Amino acid sequence: MKKEFTDQELQAQILWSLYGHGKWSEIYTNYDKFKKRLSVVVKNNGKNTHKQVKKLVNLRLVLPRKNWDAIALNPYAKNTIKQMIKDHLGIEV
């Protein structure tokens, strides 16, 4: 079921999705396919999702790969990522 997320919740949902699939450092996922997978859960997906991924890249929580064709989680920010997921989604990782 689709849901509208706040910016922080959407960022946490992006991190949770990558975390759940084990996409760390050199194990990355195709960015376009990732947005399609996320659109199953997120209402009004698209520009806002891209904006939030850019914010996560600026915070160095997500690493862009291959000229934005793929993305992965930054393993050096593991504790921050876990805390953000817990705070905004209420999921204990």
PDB file of C-alpha atoms in Angstrom:
ATOM      1  CA  MET A   1       0.000   0.000   0.000  1.00  0.00           C
ATOM      2  CA  LYS A   2       1.394   3.398  -0.964  1.00  0.00           C
ATOM      3  CA  LYS A   3       2.021   6.011   1.683  1.00  0.00           C
ATOM      4  CA  GLU A   4       3.095   9.644   1.724  1.00  0.00           C
ATOM      5  CA  PHE A   5       6.368  10.131   3.584  1.00  0.00           C
ATOM      6  CA  THR A   6       7.985  13.218   5.060  1.00  0.00           C
ATOM      7  CA  ASP A   7      11.449  14.026   3.746  1.00  0.00           C
ATOM      8  CA  GLN A   8      13.166  12.358   6.727  1.00  0.00           C
ATOM      9  CA  GLU A   9      10.914   9.292   6.521  1.00  0.00           C
ATOM     10  CA  LEU A  10      11.597   8.987   2.799  1.00  0.00           C
ATOM     11  CA  GLN A  11      15.331   9.186   3.423  1.00  0.00           C
ATOM     12  CA  ALA A  12      15.020   6.477   6.073  1.00  0.00           C
ATOM     13  CA  GLN A  13      12.903   4.362   3.680  1.00  0.00           C
ATOM     14  CA  ILE A  14      15.610   4.679   1.006  1.00  0.00           C
ATOM     15  CA  LEU A  15      18.275   3.633   3.514  1.00  0.00           C
ATOM     16  CA  TRP A  16      16.095   0.771   4.784  1.00  0.00           C
ATOM     17  CA  SER A  17      15.513  -0.517   1.256  1.00  0.00           C
ATOM     18  CA  LEU A  18      19.236  -0.512   0.462  1.00  0.00           C
ATOM     19  CA  TYR A  19      20.050  -1.973   3.902  1.00  0.00           C
ATOM     20  CA  GLY A  20      17.523  -4.779   3.483  1.00  0.00           C
ATOM     21  CA  HIS A  21      19.047  -5.804   0.163  1.00  0.00           C
ATOM     22  CA  GLY A  22      22.599  -5.652   1.554  1.00  0.00           C
ATOM     23  CA  LYS A  23      23.779  -2.948  -0.834  1.00  0.00           C
ATOM     24  CA  TRP A  24      27.003  -1.796   0.850  1.00  0.00           C
ATOM     25  CA  SER A  25      30.035  -0.200  -0.812  1.00  0.00           C
ATOM     26  CA  GLU A  26      30.943  -2.281  -3.885  1.00  0.00           C
ATOM     27  CA  ILE A  27      27.649  -4.219  -3.862  1.00  0.00           C
ATOM     28  CA  TYR A  28      25.469  -1.617  -5.517  1.00  0.00           C
ATOM     29  CA  THR A  29      22.030  -1.529  -7.135  1.00  0.00           C
ATOM     30  CA  ASN A  30      20.830  -0.024 -10.399  1.00  0.00           C
ATOM     31  CA  TYR A  31      19.382   3.402  -9.593  1.00  0.00           C
ATOM     32  CA  ASP A  32      16.481   3.318 -12.081  1.00  0.00           C
ATOM     33  CA  LYS A  33      15.357  -0.141 -10.955  1.00  0.00           C
ATOM     34  CA  PHE A  34      15.698   0.961  -7.340  1.00  0.00           C
ATOM     35  CA  LYS A  35      13.327   3.912  -7.921  1.00  0.00           C
ATOM     36  CA  LYS A  36      10.806   1.562  -9.557  1.00  0.00           C
ATOM     37  CA  ARG A  37      10.976  -0.826  -6.573  1.00  0.00           C
ATOM     38  CA  LEU A  38      10.532   2.063  -4.171  1.00  0.00           C
ATOM     39  CA  SER A  39       7.529   3.405  -6.106  1.00  0.00           C
ATOM     40  CA  VAL A  40       5.518   0.404  -4.869  1.00  0.00           C
ATOM     41  CA  VAL A  41       5.646   1.887  -1.361  1.00  0.00           C
ATOM     42  CA  VAL A  42       6.047   5.633  -1.904  1.00  0.00           C
ATOM     43  CA  LYS A  43       3.237   7.861  -3.140  1.00  0.00           C
ATOM     44  CA  ASN A  44       4.293  10.690  -5.495  1.00  0.00           C
ATOM     45  CA  ASN A  45       7.596   8.990  -6.264  1.00  0.00           C
ATOM     46  CA  GLY A  46      10.082  10.450  -8.739  1.00  0.00           C
ATOM     47  CA  LYS A  47      11.508  13.926  -8.300  1.00  0.00           C
ATOM     48  CA  ASN A  48      11.222  13.881  -4.511  1.00  0.00           C
ATOM     49  CA  THR A  49      12.938  10.493  -4.292  1.00  0.00           C
ATOM     50  CA  HIS A  50      15.792  11.742  -6.464  1.00  0.00           C
ATOM     51  CA  LYS A  51      16.052  14.897  -4.322  1.00  0.00           C
ATOM     52  CA  GLN A  52      16.244  12.834  -1.122  1.00  0.00           C
ATOM     53  CA  VAL A  53      18.864  10.479  -2.581  1.00  0.00           C
ATOM     54  CA  LYS A  54      20.947  13.550  -3.497  1.00  0.00           C
ATOM     55  CA  LYS A  55      20.646  14.784   0.110  1.00  0.00           C
ATOM     56  CA  LEU A  56      21.798  11.363   1.372  1.00  0.00           C
ATOM     57  CA  VAL A  57      24.770  11.538  -1.019  1.00  0.00           C
ATOM     58  CA  ASN A  58      25.642  15.002   0.328  1.00  0.00           C
ATOM     59  CA  LEU A  59      25.498  13.555   3.860  1.00  0.00           C
ATOM     60  CA  ARG A  60      27.799  10.754   2.634  1.00  0.00           C
ATOM     61  CA  LEU A  61      25.341   8.039   3.667  1.00  0.00           C
ATOM     62  CA  VAL A  62      24.814   6.865   0.073  1.00  0.00           C
ATOM     63  CA  LEU A  63      27.534   6.494  -2.540  1.00  0.00           C
ATOM     64  CA  PRO A  64      26.751   7.110  -6.228  1.00  0.00           C
ATOM     65  CA  ARG A  65      28.505   4.728  -8.625  1.00  0.00           C
ATOM     66  CA  LYS A  66      29.051   4.700 -12.375  1.00  0.00           C
ATOM     67  CA  ASN A  67      27.861   8.285 -12.999  1.00  0.00           C
ATOM     68  CA  TRP A  68      24.624   7.803 -11.001  1.00  0.00           C
ATOM     69  CA  ASP A  69      23.734   4.550 -12.761  1.00  0.00           C
ATOM     70  CA  ALA A  70      24.015   2.755  -9.415  1.00  0.00           C
ATOM     71  CA  ILE A  71      23.983   3.561  -5.690  1.00  0.00           C
ATOM     72  CA  ALA A  72      25.188   1.834  -2.520  1.00  0.00           C
ATOM     73  CA  LEU A  73      25.367   2.506   1.219  1.00  0.00           C
ATOM     74  CA  ASN A  74      28.531   3.921   2.753  1.00  0.00           C
ATOM     75  CA  PRO A  75      29.910   1.289   5.168  1.00  0.00           C
ATOM     76  CA  TYR A  76      31.684   3.973   7.226  1.00  0.00           C
ATOM     77  CA  ALA A  77      28.295   5.491   8.130  1.00  0.00           C
ATOM     78  CA  LYS A  78      26.725   2.218   9.286  1.00  0.00           C
ATOM     79  CA  ASN A  79      25.835   3.436  12.801  1.00  0.00           C
ATOM     80  CA  THR A  80      24.312   6.669  11.480  1.00  0.00           C
ATOM     81  CA  ILE A  81      22.266   4.733   8.923  1.00  0.00           C
ATOM     82  CA  LYS A  82      20.954   2.318  11.562  1.00  0.00           C
ATOM     83  CA  GLN A  83      20.046   5.191  13.896  1.00  0.00           C
ATOM     84  CA  MET A  84      18.228   7.083  11.134  1.00  0.00           C
ATOM     85  CA  ILE A  85      16.178   3.993  10.225  1.00  0.00           C
ATOM     86  CA  LYS A  86      15.299   3.442  13.893  1.00  0.00           C
ATOM     87  CA  ASP A  87      14.376   7.087  14.556  1.00  0.00           C
ATOM     88  CA  HIS A  88      12.201   7.712  11.500  1.00  0.00           C
ATOM     89  CA  LEU A  89      10.702   4.297  10.705  1.00  0.00           C
ATOM     90  CA  GLY A  90      10.747   2.668  14.145  1.00  0.00           C
ATOM     91  CA  ILE A  91      12.540  -0.409  12.783  1.00  0.00           C
ATOM     92  CA  GLU A  92      15.266  -1.911  14.970  1.00  0.00           C
ATOM     93  CA  VAL A  93      18.243  -3.077  12.880  1.00  0.00           C
TER      94      VAL A  93
END
